PDB file of C-alpha atoms in Angstrom:
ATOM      1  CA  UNK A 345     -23.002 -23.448  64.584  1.00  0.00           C
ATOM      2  CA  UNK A 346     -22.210 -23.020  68.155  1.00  0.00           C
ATOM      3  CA  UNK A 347     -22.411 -26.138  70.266  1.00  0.00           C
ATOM      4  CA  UNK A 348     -22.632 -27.018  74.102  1.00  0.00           C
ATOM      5  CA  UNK A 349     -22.485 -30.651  75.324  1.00  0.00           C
ATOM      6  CA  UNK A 350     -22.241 -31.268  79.176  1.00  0.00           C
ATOM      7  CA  UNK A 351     -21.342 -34.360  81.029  1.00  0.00           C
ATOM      8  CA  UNK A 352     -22.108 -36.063  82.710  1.00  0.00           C
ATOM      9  CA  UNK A 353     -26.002 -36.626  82.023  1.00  0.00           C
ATOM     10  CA  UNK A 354     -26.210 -36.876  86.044  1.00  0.00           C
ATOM     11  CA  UNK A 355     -24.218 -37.423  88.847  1.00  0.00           C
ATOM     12  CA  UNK A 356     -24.592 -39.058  92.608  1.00  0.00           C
ATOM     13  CA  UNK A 357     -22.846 -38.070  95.019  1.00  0.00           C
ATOM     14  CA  UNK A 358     -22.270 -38.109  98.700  1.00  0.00           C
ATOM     15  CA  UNK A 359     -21.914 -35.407 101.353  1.00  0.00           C
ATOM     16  CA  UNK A 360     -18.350 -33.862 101.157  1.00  0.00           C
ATOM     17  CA  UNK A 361     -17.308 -36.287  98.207  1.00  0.00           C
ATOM     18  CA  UNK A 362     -15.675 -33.645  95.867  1.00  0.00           C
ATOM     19  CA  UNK A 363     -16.306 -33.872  91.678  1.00  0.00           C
ATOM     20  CA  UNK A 364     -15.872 -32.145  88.552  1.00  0.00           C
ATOM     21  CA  UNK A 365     -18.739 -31.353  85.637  1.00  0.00           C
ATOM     22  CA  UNK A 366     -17.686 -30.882  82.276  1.00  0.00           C
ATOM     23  CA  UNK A 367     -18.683 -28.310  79.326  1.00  0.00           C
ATOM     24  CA  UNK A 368     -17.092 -28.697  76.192  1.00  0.00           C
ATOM     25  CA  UNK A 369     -18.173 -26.145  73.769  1.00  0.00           C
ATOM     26  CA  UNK A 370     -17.138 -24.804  70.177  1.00  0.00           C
ATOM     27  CA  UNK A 371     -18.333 -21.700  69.067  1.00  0.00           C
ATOM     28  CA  UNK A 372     -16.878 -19.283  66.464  1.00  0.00           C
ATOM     29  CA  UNK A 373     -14.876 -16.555  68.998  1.00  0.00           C
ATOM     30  CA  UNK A 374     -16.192 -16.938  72.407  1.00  0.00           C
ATOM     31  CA  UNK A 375     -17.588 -13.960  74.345  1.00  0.00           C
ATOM     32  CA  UNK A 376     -18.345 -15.228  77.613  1.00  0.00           C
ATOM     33  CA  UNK A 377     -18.893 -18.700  78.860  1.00  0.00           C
ATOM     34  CA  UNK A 378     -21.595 -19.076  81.367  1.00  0.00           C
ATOM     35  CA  UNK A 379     -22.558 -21.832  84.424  1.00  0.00           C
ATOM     36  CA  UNK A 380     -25.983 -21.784  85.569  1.00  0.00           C
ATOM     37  CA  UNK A 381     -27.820 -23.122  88.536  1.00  0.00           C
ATOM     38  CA  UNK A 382     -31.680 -24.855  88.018  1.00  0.00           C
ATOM     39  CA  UNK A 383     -33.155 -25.969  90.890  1.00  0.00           C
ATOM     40  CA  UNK A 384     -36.660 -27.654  90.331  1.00  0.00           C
ATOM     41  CA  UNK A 385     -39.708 -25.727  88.453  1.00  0.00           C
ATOM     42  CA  UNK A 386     -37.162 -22.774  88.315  1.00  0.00           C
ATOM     43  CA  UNK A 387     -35.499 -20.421  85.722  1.00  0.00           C
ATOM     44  CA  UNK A 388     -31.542 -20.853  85.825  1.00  0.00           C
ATOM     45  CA  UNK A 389     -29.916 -18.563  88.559  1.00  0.00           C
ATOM     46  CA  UNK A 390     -26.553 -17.257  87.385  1.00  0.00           C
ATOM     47  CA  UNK A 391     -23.484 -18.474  89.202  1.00  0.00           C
ATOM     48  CA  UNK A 392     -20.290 -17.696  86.766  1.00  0.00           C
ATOM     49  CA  UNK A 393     -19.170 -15.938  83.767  1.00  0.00           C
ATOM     50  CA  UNK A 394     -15.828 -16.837  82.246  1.00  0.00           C
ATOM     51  CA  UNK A 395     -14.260 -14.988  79.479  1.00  0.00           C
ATOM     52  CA  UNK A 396     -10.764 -15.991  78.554  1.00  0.00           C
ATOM     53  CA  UNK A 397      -8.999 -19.057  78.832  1.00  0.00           C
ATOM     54  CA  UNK A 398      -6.909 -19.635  82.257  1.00  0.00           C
ATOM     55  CA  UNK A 399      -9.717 -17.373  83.795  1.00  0.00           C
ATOM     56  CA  UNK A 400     -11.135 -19.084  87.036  1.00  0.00           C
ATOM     57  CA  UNK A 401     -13.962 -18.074  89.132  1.00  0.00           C
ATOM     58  CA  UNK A 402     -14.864 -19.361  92.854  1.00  0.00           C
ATOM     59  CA  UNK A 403     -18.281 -19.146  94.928  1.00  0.00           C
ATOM     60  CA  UNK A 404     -18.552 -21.029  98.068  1.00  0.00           C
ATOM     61  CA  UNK A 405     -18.110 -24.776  97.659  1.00  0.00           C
ATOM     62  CA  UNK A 406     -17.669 -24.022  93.403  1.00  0.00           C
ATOM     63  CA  UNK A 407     -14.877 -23.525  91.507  1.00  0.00           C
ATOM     64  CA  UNK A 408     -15.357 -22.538  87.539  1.00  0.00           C
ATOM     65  CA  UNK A 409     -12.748 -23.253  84.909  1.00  0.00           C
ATOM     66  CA  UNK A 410     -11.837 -22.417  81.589  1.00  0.00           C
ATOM     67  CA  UNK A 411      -9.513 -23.843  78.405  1.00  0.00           C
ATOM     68  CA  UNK A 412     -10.336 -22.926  74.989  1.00  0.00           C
ATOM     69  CA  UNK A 413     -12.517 -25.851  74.611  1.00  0.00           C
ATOM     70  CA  UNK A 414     -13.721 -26.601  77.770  1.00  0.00           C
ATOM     71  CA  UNK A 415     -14.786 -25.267  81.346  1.00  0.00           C
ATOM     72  CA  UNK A 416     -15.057 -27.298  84.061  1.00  0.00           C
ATOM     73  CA  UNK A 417     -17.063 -26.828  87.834  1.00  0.00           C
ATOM     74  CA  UNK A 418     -15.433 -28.246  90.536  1.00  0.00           C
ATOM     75  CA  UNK A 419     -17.521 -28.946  93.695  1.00  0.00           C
ATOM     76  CA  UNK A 420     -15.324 -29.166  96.766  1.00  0.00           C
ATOM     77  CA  UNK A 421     -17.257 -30.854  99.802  1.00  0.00           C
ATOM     78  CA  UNK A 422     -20.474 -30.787  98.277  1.00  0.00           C
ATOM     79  CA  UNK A 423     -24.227 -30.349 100.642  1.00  0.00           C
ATOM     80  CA  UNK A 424     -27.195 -31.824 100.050  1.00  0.00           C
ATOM     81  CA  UNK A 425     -28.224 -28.166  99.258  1.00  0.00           C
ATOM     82  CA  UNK A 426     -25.941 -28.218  96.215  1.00  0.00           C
ATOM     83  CA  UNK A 427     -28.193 -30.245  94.495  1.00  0.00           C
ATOM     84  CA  UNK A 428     -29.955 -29.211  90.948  1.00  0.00           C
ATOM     85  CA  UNK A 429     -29.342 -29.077  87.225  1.00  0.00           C
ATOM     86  CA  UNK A 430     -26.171 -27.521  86.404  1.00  0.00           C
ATOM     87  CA  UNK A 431     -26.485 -25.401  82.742  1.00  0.00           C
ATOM     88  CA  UNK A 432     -23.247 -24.208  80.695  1.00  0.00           C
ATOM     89  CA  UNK A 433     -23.609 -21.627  77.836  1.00  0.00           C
ATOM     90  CA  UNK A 434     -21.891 -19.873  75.756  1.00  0.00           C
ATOM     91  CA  UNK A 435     -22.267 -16.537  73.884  1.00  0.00           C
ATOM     92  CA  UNK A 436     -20.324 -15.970  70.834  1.00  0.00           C
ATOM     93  CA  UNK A 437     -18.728 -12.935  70.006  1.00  0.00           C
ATOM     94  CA  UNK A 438     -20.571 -11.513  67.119  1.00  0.00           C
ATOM     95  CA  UNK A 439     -23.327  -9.166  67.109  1.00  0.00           C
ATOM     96  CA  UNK A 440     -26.010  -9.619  68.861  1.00  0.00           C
ATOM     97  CA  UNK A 441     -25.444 -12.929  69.865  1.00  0.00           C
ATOM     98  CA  UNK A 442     -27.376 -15.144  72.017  1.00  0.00           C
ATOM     99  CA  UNK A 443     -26.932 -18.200  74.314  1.00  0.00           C
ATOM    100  CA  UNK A 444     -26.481 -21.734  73.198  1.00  0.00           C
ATOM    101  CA  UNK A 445     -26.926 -24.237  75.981  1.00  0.00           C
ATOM    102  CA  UNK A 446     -26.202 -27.454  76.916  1.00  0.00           C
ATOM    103  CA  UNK A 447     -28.296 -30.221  78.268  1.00  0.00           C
ATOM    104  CA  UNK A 448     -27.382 -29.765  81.933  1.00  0.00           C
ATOM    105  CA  UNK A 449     -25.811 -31.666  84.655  1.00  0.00           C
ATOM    106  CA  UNK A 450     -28.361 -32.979  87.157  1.00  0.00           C
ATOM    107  CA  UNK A 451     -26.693 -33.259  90.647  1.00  0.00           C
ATOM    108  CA  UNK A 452     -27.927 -35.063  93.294  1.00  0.00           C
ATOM    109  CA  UNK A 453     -25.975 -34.734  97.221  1.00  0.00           C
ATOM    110  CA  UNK A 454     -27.167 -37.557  99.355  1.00  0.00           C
ATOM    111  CA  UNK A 455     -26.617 -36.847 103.163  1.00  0.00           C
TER     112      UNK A 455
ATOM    113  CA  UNK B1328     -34.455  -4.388  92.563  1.00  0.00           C
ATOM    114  CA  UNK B1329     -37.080  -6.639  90.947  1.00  0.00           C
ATOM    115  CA  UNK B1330     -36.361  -9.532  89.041  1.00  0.00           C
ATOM    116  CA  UNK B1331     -37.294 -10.595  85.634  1.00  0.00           C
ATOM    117  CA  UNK B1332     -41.518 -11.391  86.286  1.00  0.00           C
ATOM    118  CA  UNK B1333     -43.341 -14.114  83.767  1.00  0.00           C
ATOM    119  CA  UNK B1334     -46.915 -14.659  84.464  1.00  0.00           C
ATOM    120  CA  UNK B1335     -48.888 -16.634  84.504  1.00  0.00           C
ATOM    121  CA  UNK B1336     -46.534 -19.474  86.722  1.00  0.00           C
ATOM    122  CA  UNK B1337     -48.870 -22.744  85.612  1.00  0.00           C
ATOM    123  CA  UNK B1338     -51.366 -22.799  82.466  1.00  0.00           C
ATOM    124  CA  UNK B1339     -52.926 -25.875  80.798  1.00  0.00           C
ATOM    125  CA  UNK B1340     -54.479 -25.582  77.715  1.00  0.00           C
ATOM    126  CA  UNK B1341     -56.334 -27.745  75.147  1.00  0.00           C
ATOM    127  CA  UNK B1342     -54.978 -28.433  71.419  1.00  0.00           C
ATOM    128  CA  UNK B1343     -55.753 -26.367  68.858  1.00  0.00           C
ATOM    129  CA  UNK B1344     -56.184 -23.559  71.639  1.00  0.00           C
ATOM    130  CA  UNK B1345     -53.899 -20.430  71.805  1.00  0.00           C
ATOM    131  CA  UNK B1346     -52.000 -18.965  74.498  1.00  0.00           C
ATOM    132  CA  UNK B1347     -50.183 -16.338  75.616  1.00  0.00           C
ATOM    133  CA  UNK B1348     -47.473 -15.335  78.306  1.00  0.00           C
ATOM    134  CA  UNK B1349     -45.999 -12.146  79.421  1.00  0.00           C
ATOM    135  CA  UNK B1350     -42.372 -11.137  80.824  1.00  0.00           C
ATOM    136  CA  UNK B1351     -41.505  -8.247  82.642  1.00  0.00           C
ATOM    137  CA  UNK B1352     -37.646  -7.569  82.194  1.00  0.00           C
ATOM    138  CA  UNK B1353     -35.668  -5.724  84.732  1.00  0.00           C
ATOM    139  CA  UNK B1354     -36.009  -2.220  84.823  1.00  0.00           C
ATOM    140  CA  UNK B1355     -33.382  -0.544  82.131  1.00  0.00           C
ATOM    141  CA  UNK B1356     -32.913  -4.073  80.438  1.00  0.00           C
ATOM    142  CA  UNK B1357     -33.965  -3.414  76.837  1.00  0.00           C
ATOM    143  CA  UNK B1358     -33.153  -7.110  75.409  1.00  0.00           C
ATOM    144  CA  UNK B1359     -36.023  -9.978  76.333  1.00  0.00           C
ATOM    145  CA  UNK B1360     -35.161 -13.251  75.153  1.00  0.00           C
ATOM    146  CA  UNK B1361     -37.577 -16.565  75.156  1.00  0.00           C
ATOM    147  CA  UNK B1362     -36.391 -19.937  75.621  1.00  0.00           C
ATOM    148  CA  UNK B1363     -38.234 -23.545  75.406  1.00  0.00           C
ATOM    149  CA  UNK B1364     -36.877 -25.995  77.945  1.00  0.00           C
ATOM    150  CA  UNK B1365     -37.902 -29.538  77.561  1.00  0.00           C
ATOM    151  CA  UNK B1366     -36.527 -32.815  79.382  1.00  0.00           C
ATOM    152  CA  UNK B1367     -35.215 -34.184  75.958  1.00  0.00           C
ATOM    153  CA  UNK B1368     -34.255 -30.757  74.286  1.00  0.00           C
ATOM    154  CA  UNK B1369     -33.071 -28.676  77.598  1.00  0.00           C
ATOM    155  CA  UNK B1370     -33.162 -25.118  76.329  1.00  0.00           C
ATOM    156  CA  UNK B1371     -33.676 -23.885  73.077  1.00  0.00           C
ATOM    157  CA  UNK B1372     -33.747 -20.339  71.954  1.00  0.00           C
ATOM    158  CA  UNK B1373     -36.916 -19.181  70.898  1.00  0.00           C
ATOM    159  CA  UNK B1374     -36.758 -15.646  69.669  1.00  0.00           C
ATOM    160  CA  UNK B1375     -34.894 -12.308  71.123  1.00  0.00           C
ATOM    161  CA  UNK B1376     -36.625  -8.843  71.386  1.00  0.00           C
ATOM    162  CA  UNK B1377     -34.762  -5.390  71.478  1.00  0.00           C
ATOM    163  CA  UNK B1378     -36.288  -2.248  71.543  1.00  0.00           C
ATOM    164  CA  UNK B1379     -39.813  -3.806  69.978  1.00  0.00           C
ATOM    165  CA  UNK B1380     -38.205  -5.099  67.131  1.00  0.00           C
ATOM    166  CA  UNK B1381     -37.382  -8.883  66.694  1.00  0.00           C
ATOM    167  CA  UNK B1382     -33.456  -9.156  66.886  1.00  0.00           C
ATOM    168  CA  UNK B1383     -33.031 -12.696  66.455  1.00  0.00           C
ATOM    169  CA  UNK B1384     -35.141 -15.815  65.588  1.00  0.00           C
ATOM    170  CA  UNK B1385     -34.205 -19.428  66.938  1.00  0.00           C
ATOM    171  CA  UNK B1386     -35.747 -22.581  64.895  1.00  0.00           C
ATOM    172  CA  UNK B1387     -39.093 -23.304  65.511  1.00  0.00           C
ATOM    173  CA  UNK B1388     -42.404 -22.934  63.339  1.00  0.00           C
ATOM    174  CA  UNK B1389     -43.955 -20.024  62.595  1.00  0.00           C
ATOM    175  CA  UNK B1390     -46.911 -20.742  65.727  1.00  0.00           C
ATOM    176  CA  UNK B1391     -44.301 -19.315  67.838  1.00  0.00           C
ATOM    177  CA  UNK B1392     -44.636 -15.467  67.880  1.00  0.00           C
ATOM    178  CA  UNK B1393     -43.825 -12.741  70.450  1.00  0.00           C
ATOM    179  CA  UNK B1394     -43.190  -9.064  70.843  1.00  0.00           C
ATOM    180  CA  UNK B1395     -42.378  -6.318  72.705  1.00  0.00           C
ATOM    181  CA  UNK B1396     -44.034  -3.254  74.047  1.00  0.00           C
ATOM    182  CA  UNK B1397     -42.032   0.295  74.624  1.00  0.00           C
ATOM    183  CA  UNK B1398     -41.743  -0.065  77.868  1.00  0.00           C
ATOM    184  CA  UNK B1399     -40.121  -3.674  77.309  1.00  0.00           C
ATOM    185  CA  UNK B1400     -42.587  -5.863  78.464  1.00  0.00           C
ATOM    186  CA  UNK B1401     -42.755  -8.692  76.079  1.00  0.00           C
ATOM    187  CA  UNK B1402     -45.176 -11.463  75.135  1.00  0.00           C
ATOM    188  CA  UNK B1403     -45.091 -14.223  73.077  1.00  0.00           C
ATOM    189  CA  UNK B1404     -47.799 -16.075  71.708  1.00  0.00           C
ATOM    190  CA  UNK B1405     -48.419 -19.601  70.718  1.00  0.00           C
ATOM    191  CA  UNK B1406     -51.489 -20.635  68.333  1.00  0.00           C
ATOM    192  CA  UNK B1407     -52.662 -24.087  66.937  1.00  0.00           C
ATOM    193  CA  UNK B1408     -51.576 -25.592  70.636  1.00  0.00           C
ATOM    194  CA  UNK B1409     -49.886 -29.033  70.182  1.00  0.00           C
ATOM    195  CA  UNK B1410     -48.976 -31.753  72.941  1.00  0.00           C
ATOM    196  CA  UNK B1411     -45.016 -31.322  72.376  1.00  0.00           C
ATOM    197  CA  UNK B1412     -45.769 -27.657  73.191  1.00  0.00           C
ATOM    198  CA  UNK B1413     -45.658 -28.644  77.152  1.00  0.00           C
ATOM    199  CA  UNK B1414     -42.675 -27.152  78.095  1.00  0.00           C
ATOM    200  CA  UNK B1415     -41.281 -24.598  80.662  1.00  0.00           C
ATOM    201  CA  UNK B1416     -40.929 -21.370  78.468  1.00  0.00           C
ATOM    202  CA  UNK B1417     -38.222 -18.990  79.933  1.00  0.00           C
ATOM    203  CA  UNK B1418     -37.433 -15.175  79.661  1.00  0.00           C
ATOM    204  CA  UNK B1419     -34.141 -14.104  80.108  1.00  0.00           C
ATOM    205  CA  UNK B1420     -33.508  -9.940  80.143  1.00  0.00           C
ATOM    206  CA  UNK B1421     -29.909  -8.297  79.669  1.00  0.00           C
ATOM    207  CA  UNK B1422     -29.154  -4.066  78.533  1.00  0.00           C
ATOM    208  CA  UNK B1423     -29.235  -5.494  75.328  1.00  0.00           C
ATOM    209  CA  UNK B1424     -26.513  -3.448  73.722  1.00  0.00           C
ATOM    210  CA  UNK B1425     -23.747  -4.607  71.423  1.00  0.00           C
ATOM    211  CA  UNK B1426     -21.478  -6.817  73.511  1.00  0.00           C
ATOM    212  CA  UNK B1427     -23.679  -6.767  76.054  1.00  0.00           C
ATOM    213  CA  UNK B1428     -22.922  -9.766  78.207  1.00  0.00           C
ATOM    214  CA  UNK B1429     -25.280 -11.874  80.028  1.00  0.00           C
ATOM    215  CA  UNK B1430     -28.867 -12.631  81.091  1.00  0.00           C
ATOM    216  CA  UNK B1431     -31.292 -12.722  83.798  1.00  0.00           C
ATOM    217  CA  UNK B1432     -33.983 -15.557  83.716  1.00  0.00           C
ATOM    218  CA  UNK B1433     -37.630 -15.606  85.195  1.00  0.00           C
ATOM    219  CA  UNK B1434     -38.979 -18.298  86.895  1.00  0.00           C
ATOM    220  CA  UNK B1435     -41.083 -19.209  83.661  1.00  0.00           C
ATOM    221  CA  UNK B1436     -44.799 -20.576  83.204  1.00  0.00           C
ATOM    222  CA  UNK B1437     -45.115 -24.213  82.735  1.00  0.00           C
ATOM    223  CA  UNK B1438     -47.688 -24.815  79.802  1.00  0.00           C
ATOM    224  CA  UNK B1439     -49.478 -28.426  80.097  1.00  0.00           C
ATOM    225  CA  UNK B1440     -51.289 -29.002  76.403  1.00  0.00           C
ATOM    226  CA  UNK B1441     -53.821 -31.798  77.071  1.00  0.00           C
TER     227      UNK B1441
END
């Protein structure tokens, strides 16, 4: 069974104080690894698709990672604006396969 | 080019009632997934549509049904309406093919069960 768990549950931080969220996943031959934006009463707006370990995507102030077990988003200088729920899933390569997702990341940039 | 449309955005409904909400994928997506989001569960895979035939069934009873209409427009239904059925329900779209790679969310309907 394919399995996502993020961490941490929620993180503080300040304006321009850089940090890392973490997705550690296992899943039986991974087809694409995906990081998600939620911002309040919203459906998650896609921000990254990884697909091979070493792969590494940037968008603005984020950074996405991946290892075979993990990926990581890095958020250089962070904005109050970067603030929301931060969802990694995966899709495994079989079929018609669909996403498993974790629990989220809820950020929170104080000015 | 249009997103992926859910209606209706807010509903609250009595136990024991029925409901049911609608998705609009975006236009050529064949695939329409539903998802559950909850503050303990986050998201949860309800049930995936493709071509109106039911591709692939997540874990919950059988209260939860949907389908999907040949012009992809999907619905899915929930009878027998229970309190821990309060939840933001989400429809993702993607071409749907094999290896097919990704998926668009709406901005889902909150249901309130009182």
């Amino acid at each position: 069974e394919d399995q996502v768990t993020q961490s941490p549950e929620a993180l503080r931080l300040q304006e321009g104080e850089s940090s890392s969220l973490n997705c550690s996943y296992t899943v039986s031959g991974l087809r694409g690894l995906f990081w998600y934006r939620q911002d309040p009463g919203k459906g998650p707006e896609f921000l990254f698709t990884l697909y091979s370990a070493g792969e590494e995507k940037e968008k603005e102030r984020l950074k996405a990672t991946l290892t075979k077990k993990e990926s990581f988003l890095h958020i250089t200088a962070p904005k109050p604006e970067d603030s929301a729920t931060y969802l990694c899933a995966v899709q495994a390569n079989s079929g018609y396969s669909t996403l498993t997702f974790g629990k989220g990341t809820m950020l929170l940039v104080s000015p | 080019k249009a997103g992926v449309t859910q209606t209706p955005r807010y509903l609250i409904k009595t136990r024991g009632q029925q409901v049911t909400l609608s998705c609009s994928p975006i236009s050529g997506h064949r695939s329409v997934s539903w998802y559950q989001q909850t503050p303990g569960q986050g998201l949860q895979f309800l049930f995936e549509y493709f071509s109106e035939t039911q591709r692939n069934k997540g874990n919950f009873p059988g209260r939860f049904s949907g389908r999907q209409f040949s012009n992809s427009r999907s619905e899915m239904n929930v009878s027998t309406l229970e309190l821990g059925d309060s939840a933001l329900y989400l429809c993702a779209s993607s071409l749907g093919g094999q290896g097919s790679l990704g998926y668009t969310f709406g901005s889902g309907t909150r249901l309130t069960v009182v």
